[in-house]
Amino acid sequence: MESVDGAVRTLPSIGRLSRGLLFGGVHGRVGLSPSSRLLPPAPPSQENVDSQKTTFLLRKQWTLYSVTPLYRFSDTHLKDYARLLSAFIAAEKQKGLAVEIGVELGIKVAISSLPDLRGSDRDQAAILVQLSSRSPASPKNSEEKVIWSGWFCSVSGDDFSENVPEDFTCLPLFLANGAESYTSIVGSWFQKTFDCCFRRLAISPLNLSWMAAMWTGCKVDKTASAMELVFSVPHLPQPLDISYAIHPEDAKALWDTVQKTPGEITQEEVDVFMDCLYSHFHRHFKIRLSATKLVKVSTAIASAHCDGIIKFLQSQYLTGVLMLLTELAISQIQ
Amino acid sequence: MRGFLDTHRTGQAVALGEDQRPVPLRKHAPGLGDFIMDETVAEYIRRTVLKIPRDEIKTMLQKWGFLSEAQLQTINFHQLKDNISQDVVQLCEENSADIKQAAVLDIIYNYIYPNKRVWSVYQMNKTGEETDFFDLTDFKKKIKRRLRSALKNVTITFREYEDNAVWIRIAWGTPYTKPNQYKTSYVVYHSQTPYVFISASVLKSNLPLLCQALVVASNYHDIREMELRSHSLNSLKDIVFKRYSQNFQTYYPKPLRERDVAPETDLRIIQENKNEKERIERVNREIFGDGPQPKLEFAQYKLETMFKSDPKMDVLDKKEPFRCLVKFSSPHLLESLKSLAPAGMADAPLSPLLTCIPQKARNYFKIREKKGLFPGSFVSP
């Protein structure tokens, strides 16, 4: 447990500082970014603190949603919720709403808590929902296979949670992996049961450029994959996509000379970083990337698509990425 | 197993005999009383038929010519494709189809749908000036000999088309394993030109052997990949055979015309905008021409050039190159590049790195800084 303490110990300061950044009057409207953010938390000194419990979250595509606070949700009743949700899914399937064919065998619902996934102890522990079924081919022997998973979380979203009335639980970020039909069934059950509201969380080009800069600066192994920016050029008779991949060492070298403010990243630094990359590109191709739309950012840390799809690639930076996503989810709710 | 496992010479003789026959292939009787069609052949024909759009199956089978018109009459082409394919397989069994016939059907499909594959262009070179008479029979014989002596198990099928193109389908095996009919390489060779279009299979290891066989068979000295790739075989041909209209040769950047000076600012701005628009259109026309562009889907640049930043910015001042990989992709790349400047997304003229694609006949580049040149020039158009 020492290692978990270590993780928690490093984080409160981040939570405190980000509050100022989040609600310090710099922004508040949906889609706007704060003018500065903290550097992503450094990986904990202990070896892979909670990686064991969170590795299953890595290298999967998660679709992002923002969720308004849950009314009268209690994490002491997770087993009951699982039972109720299971009955709800069975009923929905009977109505023929679910499109899956051939999954006639019952779907098992498990709801559990992921206590490691939070920024500070003032954050609500993350809640994981998993739907699993046995393969119809060999129902007896086969292991249960997870067919859909989704999780609610809040990493350093405590400023938001402090401002909601009692009886409400703040888990503003929801991530789903699996068939959309299950996402909609599970979502509608939560919506109905806890009077909350789900909305797809798109990531603006501005926030994508934040991610590009923040993640480029993170330290990873030597064999790190390239930092790739994907742009789409709108309104052409023929669509055009441009992938601009930069060697991770060179991207980091550039970022390290751009990033000058100690302990935090400013909007200006992000802009300079992107402008530098754009002008290098322009020097070669005479194309203005600033006039195109940044649609995807991939780094060794994570990849993010503007449609609100994310893939986590490094467990030690999981909470760092979630912190930013929690912030985006909160600003969408507000 | 074929006879050529024993001696190459007999093997070649057998193979040659079959290949001199013009397409469509004969309906052969192997001379065994009750010949049962190889299951893998049946499955291969079935899967090939399934690839064909339903309303084209009949015409393609007619082109194949392996089934008689009377046999084709018995097939209901309005039923599910799966059922059509079963019926076709059954008729093929009656005719005792073997892999040679199945391979011809695959060539016909690929000839009609070349865009399902990615094609690379190769150029062959001669040392001397001598022009040889191209003998197709000799060409085929040499290709077969080369490939078979190395691999023993390999299915090689030829089909000639009207435009002087020879289509070659190769299914690769090893001395110990049968050819894999699902991982084929395709070669399209125009005998009057030094160009070869190759769609390699996933089994890339055989590519050098294939290139060697092509060089030997066509009496060239060597072969090199041109770094020009596309799904559109016809566009690749347009580019290397210079069949498209592009007046890039005549293009030299011209100095801007003196602008008319209007007394009022608004008018001047309108006029300048108009002039700029006209200039972009003119430059674009000069570079891309008026006609449709050849169809390419991608272009790739590996950049190893210096990072040059505004000295005021005080960022990255490194002596080593800044390593990037830039990929452009579009259903119709050159058309979308052409529309960039008019849409305000790029300068006019566009970078020669992009506009040189058809002229240089390549879409894969490695760009390094040219020493001693003014920054901004990487390649000369």
XYZ file of C-alpha atoms in Angstrom:
715
model
C 0.000 0.000 0.000
C 2.994 2.227 0.428
C 3.172 2.765 -3.267
C -0.420 3.916 -3.456
C 0.243 6.418 -0.696
C 3.149 7.656 -2.708
C 0.916 8.345 -5.650
C -1.586 10.171 -3.557
C 1.085 12.167 -1.807
C 2.368 13.697 -4.973
C -1.019 14.748 -6.161
C -2.782 17.056 -3.694
C -0.579 19.964 -4.581
C -1.577 19.512 -8.172
C -5.212 19.481 -7.229
C -4.842 22.689 -5.278
C -3.016 24.524 -8.008
C -5.213 23.403 -10.823
C -8.191 24.775 -8.966
C -6.821 28.231 -9.378
C -6.265 27.580 -13.018
C -9.598 26.004 -13.623
C -11.872 28.433 -11.932
C -9.679 31.437 -11.560
C -11.800 33.446 -13.908
C -9.619 32.704 -16.879
C -12.274 30.567 -18.383
C -15.567 29.082 -17.545
C -17.248 28.939 -20.873
C -17.441 25.725 -22.785
C -14.666 25.233 -25.260
C -12.318 27.790 -23.806
C -9.047 26.742 -22.354
C -7.352 28.137 -19.333
C -4.395 30.316 -20.149
C -2.076 28.004 -18.302
C -1.969 24.502 -16.939
C 0.328 22.578 -14.705
C 2.914 20.314 -16.117
C 1.615 16.768 -16.212
C 2.374 15.075 -12.908
C 5.709 13.341 -12.946
C 5.471 9.600 -12.739
C 5.584 8.413 -9.147
C 9.022 7.374 -8.007
C 7.842 3.909 -6.991
C 7.738 1.254 -9.628
C 4.424 1.304 -11.446
C 2.277 2.226 -8.525
C -1.122 1.072 -9.666
C -0.286 -0.154 -13.089
C -1.489 -3.658 -12.261
C -5.000 -2.467 -11.591
C -5.197 -0.106 -14.534
C -3.311 -1.853 -17.330
C -6.592 -3.103 -18.748
C -7.457 0.513 -19.509
C -4.440 0.911 -21.764
C -4.336 0.540 -25.555
C -8.116 0.499 -25.904
C -10.209 3.099 -27.654
C -12.387 4.957 -25.186
C -15.232 7.180 -26.281
C -15.566 10.188 -24.020
C -18.707 11.583 -22.431
C -19.359 14.250 -19.866
C -21.819 13.345 -17.108
C -23.676 15.714 -14.826
C -23.522 14.885 -11.089
C -25.273 11.681 -10.069
C -28.159 12.139 -7.646
C -28.209 9.816 -4.642
C -25.483 7.574 -5.890
C -23.644 5.641 -3.226
C -20.635 3.454 -3.747
C -21.777 1.186 -0.926
C -24.599 -0.072 -3.157
C -22.598 -1.136 -6.192
C -23.791 -4.747 -5.981
C -27.436 -3.668 -5.976
C -26.836 -1.375 -8.904
C -25.269 -4.242 -10.834
C -28.337 -6.390 -10.188
C -30.731 -3.640 -11.255
C -28.725 -2.773 -14.334
C -28.575 -6.426 -15.282
C -32.375 -6.675 -15.089
C -32.690 -3.476 -17.094
C -30.433 -4.806 -19.837
C -32.406 -8.057 -19.984
C -35.638 -6.089 -20.318
C -34.200 -3.850 -23.013
C -32.959 -6.833 -24.944
C -36.384 -8.354 -24.779
C -37.797 -5.179 -26.258
C -35.437 -5.804 -29.086
C -33.584 -2.576 -28.680
C -30.209 -4.178 -28.494
C -28.910 -5.021 -31.896
C -26.466 -7.730 -30.899
C -27.579 -10.972 -32.403
C -26.700 -14.311 -30.967
C -25.905 -13.110 -27.467
C -28.928 -14.792 -26.032
C -27.105 -15.999 -22.975
C -27.439 -13.683 -20.065
C -25.142 -10.744 -19.788
C -23.383 -10.434 -16.504
C -23.000 -6.983 -15.046
C -20.211 -6.097 -12.651
C -19.862 -2.690 -11.045
C -16.796 -2.010 -8.982
C -14.743 0.805 -7.661
C -11.280 1.761 -8.916
C -9.927 3.622 -5.921
C -6.556 4.299 -7.546
C -8.033 6.399 -10.270
C -8.406 9.778 -8.696
C -6.393 12.905 -8.266
C -6.773 13.345 -4.538
C -8.796 11.828 -1.747
C -11.306 14.583 -2.326
C -12.119 13.031 -5.674
C -14.754 10.346 -5.810
C -13.188 6.962 -6.588
C -13.703 5.896 -10.184
C -16.542 3.444 -10.887
C -16.113 0.666 -13.426
C -19.034 -1.019 -15.174
C -18.319 -4.211 -17.082
C -20.666 -6.325 -19.152
C -19.544 -9.826 -19.868
C -21.003 -12.855 -21.527
C -20.032 -16.403 -22.169
C -19.305 -17.350 -25.708
C -22.479 -18.880 -27.191
C -20.311 -21.517 -28.858
C -19.221 -23.291 -25.686
C -21.247 -21.910 -22.812
C -20.021 -24.407 -20.252
C -16.276 -24.172 -20.346
C -15.512 -20.830 -21.812
C -14.482 -17.981 -19.650
C -16.646 -14.965 -19.412
C -15.601 -12.407 -21.923
C -15.907 -8.708 -21.258
C -17.960 -7.364 -24.143
C -18.354 -3.793 -23.004
C -16.815 -1.617 -20.329
C -17.309 1.893 -19.159
C -16.013 3.917 -16.266
C -16.867 7.115 -14.493
C -14.053 9.133 -13.031
C -12.921 12.417 -11.657
C -9.278 13.338 -11.388
C -8.744 16.621 -9.595
C -12.309 17.624 -10.214
C -12.851 18.391 -6.554
C -13.415 22.099 -7.094
C -16.430 21.240 -9.120
C -17.682 18.655 -6.667
C -17.382 21.049 -3.754
C -19.865 23.344 -5.412
C -22.675 20.860 -5.920
C -25.365 20.220 -3.289
C -25.183 17.221 -1.013
C -26.771 14.050 -2.367
C -24.868 14.570 -5.620
C -21.771 12.619 -6.637
C -19.412 14.172 -9.132
C -17.887 11.792 -11.648
C -17.939 14.138 -14.621
C -15.966 12.008 -17.052
C -17.331 8.804 -18.554
C -15.338 6.555 -20.892
C -16.833 3.670 -22.847
C -15.353 0.831 -24.879
C -17.590 -1.588 -26.739
C -20.715 -1.610 -28.851
C -22.550 1.686 -28.821
C -25.830 -0.126 -28.227
C -24.559 -1.124 -24.769
C -23.302 2.368 -24.078
C -26.760 3.687 -24.751
C -28.497 1.046 -22.592
C -26.105 1.551 -19.667
C -26.237 5.296 -20.132
C -30.001 5.388 -20.112
C -30.129 3.309 -16.938
C -27.768 5.696 -15.136
C -29.634 8.643 -16.548
C -32.936 7.272 -15.289
C -31.637 6.060 -11.938
C -29.414 8.957 -10.920
C -31.043 11.768 -12.848
C -27.862 12.621 -14.698
C -27.178 13.542 -18.300
C -24.562 12.143 -20.689
C -23.112 14.116 -23.561
C -20.412 13.182 -26.066
C -17.242 15.052 -25.209
C -15.534 16.340 -28.322
C -12.002 17.699 -28.055
C -11.397 21.045 -29.717
C -8.322 21.619 -31.903
C -7.107 24.044 -29.247
C -7.238 21.364 -26.572
C -5.633 18.874 -28.925
C -2.700 21.233 -29.312
C -2.476 21.432 -25.528
C -2.278 17.660 -25.414
C 0.369 17.629 -28.134
C 2.537 20.015 -26.159
C 1.963 18.518 -22.709
C 2.538 14.944 -23.798
C 5.566 15.778 -25.901
C 7.254 17.079 -22.792
C 6.725 13.863 -20.842
C 9.636 11.550 -20.327
C 9.263 8.045 -21.700
C 11.506 5.214 -22.812
C 13.978 5.670 -25.593
C 11.864 3.616 -27.941
C 8.994 6.058 -27.760
C 6.798 6.344 -30.803
C 6.649 9.478 -32.907
C 4.522 12.449 -32.035
C 1.956 12.543 -34.795
C -0.418 15.339 -35.655
C -3.199 14.630 -38.128
C -4.866 17.505 -39.929
C -7.850 17.455 -42.179
C -8.358 20.129 -44.763
C -12.025 21.040 -44.937
C -14.050 22.416 -47.822
C -11.979 21.035 -50.667
C -13.598 19.310 -53.656
C -11.518 16.280 -52.637
C -10.821 15.752 -48.926
C -7.196 15.861 -47.843
C -5.575 14.491 -44.710
C -2.096 15.396 -43.628
C -0.158 13.381 -41.119
C 2.806 15.191 -39.625
C 4.912 12.883 -37.488
C 7.907 14.174 -35.621
C 10.670 12.137 -34.082
C 9.924 12.134 -30.340
C 13.410 13.281 -29.372
C 13.299 16.196 -31.796
C 9.788 17.176 -30.744
C 10.853 17.105 -27.095
C 14.003 19.100 -27.839
C 11.859 21.761 -29.471
C 9.327 21.768 -26.654
C 12.040 21.998 -24.022
C 13.308 25.212 -25.572
C 9.780 26.606 -25.863
C 8.630 25.688 -22.371
C 10.143 28.262 -20.049
C 7.659 28.935 -17.276
C 8.661 26.789 -14.307
C 6.098 24.265 -13.150
C 3.381 25.157 -15.578
C 2.563 25.426 -19.249
C 1.090 28.578 -20.659
C -1.191 29.039 -23.617
C 1.485 31.164 -25.177
C 4.014 28.342 -24.968
C 1.576 25.935 -26.582
C 0.960 28.467 -29.356
C 4.671 29.028 -29.945
C 5.283 25.289 -30.074
C 2.547 24.711 -32.639
C 3.538 27.794 -34.634
C 7.105 26.512 -34.828
C 5.895 23.169 -36.145
C 3.561 24.903 -38.591
C 6.279 27.185 -39.933
C 8.683 24.260 -40.376
C 5.957 22.573 -42.381
C 5.212 25.707 -44.372
C 8.871 26.135 -45.228
C 8.733 22.772 -47.004
C 5.275 22.568 -48.465
C 3.898 26.132 -48.551
C 0.762 24.843 -46.897
C -0.636 26.718 -43.896
C -1.541 24.116 -41.309
C -3.037 26.844 -39.135
C -5.803 27.127 -41.749
C -6.565 23.416 -41.543
C -8.171 21.479 -38.715
C -6.127 19.497 -36.210
C -8.105 16.293 -35.765
C -5.804 13.890 -33.983
C -2.766 13.861 -31.740
C -0.781 10.727 -30.977
C 2.193 10.495 -28.689
C 3.799 7.779 -26.620
C 1.602 8.925 -23.708
C -1.804 8.764 -25.353
C -3.663 9.492 -28.529
C -6.704 11.709 -28.801
C -9.147 12.315 -31.636
C -11.306 15.416 -31.947
C -14.448 13.245 -31.994
C -13.745 12.499 -28.351
C -11.894 9.229 -28.612
C -8.857 8.533 -26.500
C -6.303 5.785 -26.107
C -4.063 5.651 -23.058
C -0.631 4.204 -23.703
C 1.378 4.744 -20.511
C 0.016 3.772 -17.126
C 2.231 6.216 -15.242
C 0.635 9.119 -17.096
C -2.923 7.819 -16.891
C -4.016 10.139 -14.111
C -2.274 13.075 -15.754
C -4.272 12.579 -18.937
C -7.471 11.975 -16.967
C -6.956 15.234 -15.118
C -7.076 17.168 -18.363
C -10.079 15.184 -19.601
C -11.901 15.719 -16.308
C -11.330 19.427 -16.736
C -12.757 19.326 -20.272
C -15.756 17.321 -19.104
C -16.439 19.789 -16.295
C -16.224 22.751 -18.618
C -18.718 21.079 -20.950
C -21.128 20.492 -18.065
C -20.824 24.060 -16.900
C 3.047 -32.376 -57.718
C 4.341 -31.393 -61.064
C 6.839 -33.234 -63.171
C 9.434 -30.525 -62.967
C 10.294 -31.632 -59.476
C 12.314 -34.399 -61.096
C 14.143 -32.454 -63.742
C 13.823 -28.841 -64.566
C 13.959 -29.448 -68.246
C 10.889 -31.614 -68.405
C 9.137 -29.221 -66.078
C 9.791 -26.317 -68.364
C 8.654 -28.204 -71.383
C 5.344 -29.001 -69.768
C 4.831 -25.469 -68.567
C 5.734 -23.994 -71.915
C 3.327 -26.164 -73.746
C 0.508 -24.891 -71.620
C 1.418 -21.288 -71.858
C 1.760 -20.959 -75.582
C -1.904 -21.567 -75.831
C -3.758 -18.302 -76.221
C -6.252 -17.273 -73.614
C -8.976 -18.272 -72.935
C -7.538 -21.531 -71.812
C -8.609 -24.844 -73.191
C -10.992 -26.975 -71.279
C -8.630 -29.711 -70.541
C -9.205 -33.296 -69.674
C -6.390 -34.504 -67.514
C -6.778 -38.015 -68.687
C -7.711 -39.499 -65.358
C -10.956 -41.382 -65.430
C -12.747 -39.720 -62.558
C -10.831 -36.600 -61.859
C -11.917 -34.864 -58.708
C -11.273 -31.173 -58.566
C -8.873 -30.169 -55.861
C -10.771 -28.808 -52.880
C -8.480 -25.826 -52.625
C -9.167 -25.006 -56.271
C -12.905 -25.194 -55.660
C -12.631 -22.961 -52.644
C -10.418 -20.531 -54.538
C -12.885 -20.234 -57.411
C -15.745 -19.824 -54.949
C -13.989 -16.979 -53.133
C -13.002 -15.288 -56.381
C -16.611 -15.351 -57.568
C -17.724 -13.902 -54.229
C -15.438 -10.908 -54.774
C -17.184 -9.982 -58.027
C -20.220 -7.682 -57.812
C -23.272 -9.804 -58.534
C -24.364 -8.089 -61.723
C -20.884 -8.511 -63.200
C -20.396 -12.203 -62.443
C -21.897 -13.364 -65.727
C -19.808 -11.088 -67.948
C -16.676 -11.979 -66.052
C -17.345 -15.692 -66.432
C -17.924 -15.106 -70.142
C -14.573 -13.368 -70.388
C -13.043 -16.293 -68.570
C -14.473 -18.638 -71.177
C -13.899 -21.738 -69.099
C -17.578 -22.519 -68.747
C -19.587 -22.943 -71.909
C -22.444 -20.610 -72.772
C -24.803 -23.542 -72.214
C -23.391 -24.067 -68.742
C -23.725 -20.380 -67.929
C -27.389 -20.537 -68.984
C -28.053 -22.964 -66.142
C -26.920 -20.496 -63.476
C -29.477 -18.226 -61.858
C -27.577 -14.971 -61.506
C -30.363 -13.349 -59.494
C -29.936 -15.558 -56.451
C -27.646 -14.852 -53.507
C -23.992 -14.516 -54.424
C -23.164 -17.389 -52.146
C -25.459 -19.665 -54.135
C -24.128 -18.399 -57.461
C -20.611 -19.222 -56.312
C -21.669 -22.769 -55.362
C -23.228 -23.267 -58.788
C -20.117 -21.978 -60.526
C -17.925 -24.315 -58.485
C -20.128 -27.251 -59.394
C -19.850 -26.500 -63.113
C -16.101 -26.060 -62.733
C -15.956 -29.481 -61.149
C -17.745 -30.910 -64.155
C -15.082 -29.338 -66.364
C -12.288 -30.468 -64.022
C -10.845 -27.049 -63.390
C -7.380 -26.859 -61.981
C -5.449 -24.018 -60.427
C -4.321 -22.712 -63.805
C -7.856 -21.918 -64.841
C -8.695 -20.534 -61.421
C -5.678 -18.241 -61.677
C -6.910 -16.891 -65.023
C -10.227 -15.971 -63.417
C -8.281 -14.123 -60.739
C -6.327 -12.209 -63.380
C -9.557 -11.213 -65.098
C -10.929 -9.935 -61.805
C -7.749 -7.988 -61.044
C -7.617 -6.545 -64.555
C -11.128 -5.146 -64.093
C -10.513 -4.073 -60.483
C -6.845 -3.039 -60.404
C -7.668 -0.444 -57.741
C -8.061 -3.151 -55.133
C -4.290 -3.445 -55.015
C -1.451 -1.025 -54.453
C 0.884 -0.731 -57.423
C 4.510 0.342 -57.459
C 6.326 1.446 -60.557
C 9.718 0.006 -61.460
C 11.979 1.213 -64.187
C 14.447 -0.994 -66.019
C 17.674 0.141 -67.620
C 19.861 -1.095 -70.420
C 23.569 -0.572 -70.681
C 23.861 -0.405 -74.425
C 21.629 1.140 -77.031
C 20.701 -2.104 -78.690
C 17.017 -2.689 -79.145
C 15.898 -6.224 -78.906
C 12.921 -7.717 -80.535
C 10.556 -8.602 -77.743
C 9.583 -12.235 -77.893
C 6.724 -12.950 -75.572
C 7.248 -16.697 -75.584
C 10.858 -16.293 -74.659
C 9.916 -13.760 -71.979
C 7.478 -16.166 -70.368
C 9.912 -19.042 -70.553
C 12.647 -17.074 -68.847
C 10.398 -15.788 -66.082
C 9.233 -19.288 -65.325
C 12.672 -20.776 -65.402
C 14.046 -18.176 -63.038
C 11.275 -18.399 -60.484
C 10.912 -22.152 -60.593
C 14.575 -22.891 -60.255
C 14.564 -20.913 -57.019
C 11.287 -21.955 -55.494
C 10.075 -25.067 -57.319
C 6.504 -24.528 -56.132
C 5.110 -21.460 -57.749
C 2.026 -20.806 -59.866
C 2.786 -18.460 -62.739
C 0.009 -17.350 -65.028
C 0.172 -14.956 -67.965
C -2.515 -13.099 -69.834
C -2.032 -10.615 -72.620
C -4.187 -7.588 -73.195
C -4.731 -5.418 -76.238
C -2.697 -2.488 -74.997
C 0.533 -4.486 -75.266
C 0.364 -5.253 -71.597
C 1.251 -8.631 -70.211
C -0.357 -9.436 -66.896
C 1.502 -11.920 -64.746
C 0.044 -13.498 -61.658
C 2.383 -15.283 -59.299
C 1.377 -17.373 -56.323
C 4.407 -18.097 -54.206
C 5.415 -21.309 -52.558
C 8.691 -22.688 -51.303
C 10.585 -25.840 -52.271
C 8.606 -27.568 -49.538
C 5.221 -25.855 -49.492
C 2.502 -25.348 -52.055
C 1.961 -21.896 -53.529
C -0.313 -19.674 -51.519
C -3.028 -18.654 -53.969
C -4.346 -15.949 -51.669
C -1.098 -13.999 -51.412
C -0.285 -13.349 -55.017
C 1.951 -10.846 -56.703
C 0.870 -9.120 -59.864
C 3.090 -7.715 -62.569
C 1.930 -5.593 -65.475
C 4.564 -5.188 -68.142
C 4.323 -3.082 -71.267
C 6.883 -4.598 -73.562
C 7.487 -1.387 -75.527
C 8.494 0.506 -72.393
C 11.041 0.098 -69.612
C 8.289 0.308 -66.991
C 6.934 -2.503 -64.872
C 4.015 -2.145 -62.497
C 4.228 -4.498 -59.573
C 1.690 -5.179 -56.907
C 3.689 -7.235 -54.487
C 1.986 -9.601 -52.147
C 2.504 -9.517 -48.427
C 5.285 -12.000 -49.049
C 7.786 -9.294 -49.888
C 10.781 -11.555 -49.560
C 10.283 -12.818 -53.103
C 10.363 -9.349 -54.609
C 14.112 -9.316 -55.402
C 13.774 -12.670 -57.140
C 10.832 -11.389 -59.150
C 12.729 -8.255 -60.172
C 15.700 -10.333 -61.207
C 13.478 -12.587 -63.302
C 11.935 -9.558 -65.014
C 15.299 -8.022 -65.851
C 16.612 -11.260 -67.298
C 13.458 -12.082 -69.213
C 13.153 -8.657 -70.808
C 16.871 -8.273 -71.615
C 17.484 -5.300 -69.407
C 20.463 -4.593 -67.248
C 18.934 -3.548 -63.972
C 15.718 -2.446 -62.331
C 14.917 0.154 -59.711
C 11.843 1.141 -57.786
C 10.679 4.608 -58.765
C 9.063 5.384 -55.411
C 5.774 5.925 -57.160
C 2.809 4.066 -55.746
C -0.952 4.215 -56.080
C -4.080 2.126 -56.133
C -4.815 3.572 -59.527
C -2.817 1.606 -62.064
C -4.102 3.773 -64.892
C -2.920 6.966 -63.247
C 0.515 5.474 -62.739
C 0.563 4.680 -66.439
C -0.610 8.217 -67.228
C 2.255 9.594 -65.182
C 5.116 7.465 -66.462
C 3.870 7.405 -70.050
C 3.252 11.184 -69.808
C -0.329 10.819 -70.934
C -1.709 13.652 -68.831
C -1.860 17.328 -69.663
C 0.409 19.320 -67.467
C 2.486 22.242 -68.573
C 4.945 22.115 -65.744
C 7.868 22.277 -68.115
C 6.931 25.780 -69.133
C 6.452 27.065 -65.639
C 8.796 29.668 -64.271
C 7.614 31.966 -61.506
C 6.821 35.297 -63.059
C 7.191 38.597 -61.267
C 3.953 40.108 -60.076
C 2.354 42.500 -62.451
C 2.328 46.132 -61.325
C -0.928 46.751 -59.597
C -3.176 49.536 -60.742
C -3.270 52.152 -58.069
C -6.807 53.122 -57.258
C -7.414 56.430 -55.512
C -9.537 55.001 -52.753
C -8.302 52.417 -50.284
C -11.418 50.252 -50.452
C -11.247 50.103 -54.180
C -7.600 49.277 -53.993
C -8.208 46.437 -51.591
C -10.935 45.031 -53.786
C -8.670 45.357 -56.787
C -5.763 43.741 -54.935
C -7.935 40.880 -53.849
C -9.082 40.436 -57.401
C -5.554 40.594 -58.701
C -4.362 38.119 -56.116
C -7.164 35.756 -56.967
C -6.329 36.001 -60.644
C -2.662 35.485 -59.896
C -3.380 32.329 -57.884
C -5.565 30.985 -60.655
C -2.948 31.735 -63.271
C -0.104 30.204 -61.266
C -2.219 27.178 -60.495
C -3.079 26.698 -64.154
C 0.554 26.996 -65.094
C 1.529 24.348 -62.596
C -1.317 21.900 -62.803
C -2.616 22.566 -66.293
C -6.285 22.585 -67.212
C -6.903 18.908 -67.567
C -7.748 16.393 -64.882
C -4.869 15.287 -62.683
C -3.642 11.710 -62.587
C -5.097 9.919 -59.619
C -2.818 9.262 -56.684
C -3.980 8.614 -53.145
C -0.894 9.440 -51.149
C 2.495 11.058 -51.031
C 5.087 10.631 -48.364
C 8.067 12.760 -47.364
C 10.765 11.837 -44.964
C 12.247 15.138 -43.904
C 15.712 15.375 -42.486
C 16.179 19.072 -42.768
C 17.268 21.769 -40.373
C 14.792 23.410 -38.096
C 14.926 27.089 -38.843
C 13.028 29.341 -36.521
C 12.512 33.012 -36.115
C 15.571 34.209 -34.177
C 13.234 36.310 -32.022
C 11.524 33.163 -30.838
C 14.704 31.795 -29.346
C 13.783 28.161 -29.818
C 15.585 25.020 -30.875
C 18.904 25.904 -32.370
C 20.285 22.539 -33.303
C 22.828 21.503 -35.844
C 21.215 18.130 -36.369
C 18.277 17.678 -38.720
C 14.721 17.773 -37.409
C 13.316 14.372 -38.284
C 9.754 14.255 -39.591
C 7.583 12.010 -41.664
C 4.814 13.756 -43.558
C 2.057 11.865 -45.328
C -0.620 13.340 -47.519
C -3.636 11.230 -48.276
C -6.736 11.896 -50.292
C -9.005 9.993 -52.635
C -7.544 12.238 -55.329
C -4.364 13.794 -54.022
C -3.293 15.984 -56.923
C -6.761 17.477 -57.326
C -6.888 18.348 -53.647
C -3.392 19.842 -53.748
C -4.486 21.863 -56.745
C -7.383 23.325 -54.795
C -5.311 24.310 -51.736
C -4.066 27.707 -52.895
C -7.427 28.892 -54.296
C -9.003 27.859 -50.985
C -6.533 30.030 -49.117
C -4.805 27.115 -47.385
C -1.508 27.397 -49.205
C 0.742 29.774 -51.082
C 0.688 30.006 -54.846
C 2.779 28.506 -56.233
C 2.635 25.453 -54.023
C 5.949 23.925 -52.986
C 7.844 22.152 -55.764
C 8.106 19.223 -53.374
C 4.412 18.668 -54.042
C 4.039 19.908 -57.591
C 6.942 17.799 -58.866
C 5.107 14.532 -58.152
C 3.830 13.781 -61.664
C 6.870 15.236 -63.344
C 9.355 13.296 -61.229
C 7.033 10.303 -61.347
C 7.378 9.564 -57.677
C 5.374 10.048 -54.524
C 7.832 8.818 -51.925
C 10.622 11.202 -51.059
C 13.472 11.594 -48.659
C 14.362 15.252 -48.298
C 17.656 16.505 -46.999
C 18.970 20.031 -46.766
C 20.961 21.097 -49.789
C 24.291 22.404 -48.697
C 25.163 25.992 -49.553
C 21.772 26.853 -50.910
C 19.426 29.493 -49.724
C 17.091 28.097 -47.062
C 13.891 26.907 -48.569
C 15.264 25.016 -51.495
C 15.311 21.290 -50.951
C 14.888 19.881 -54.386
C 15.037 21.592 -57.703
C 11.815 21.183 -59.635
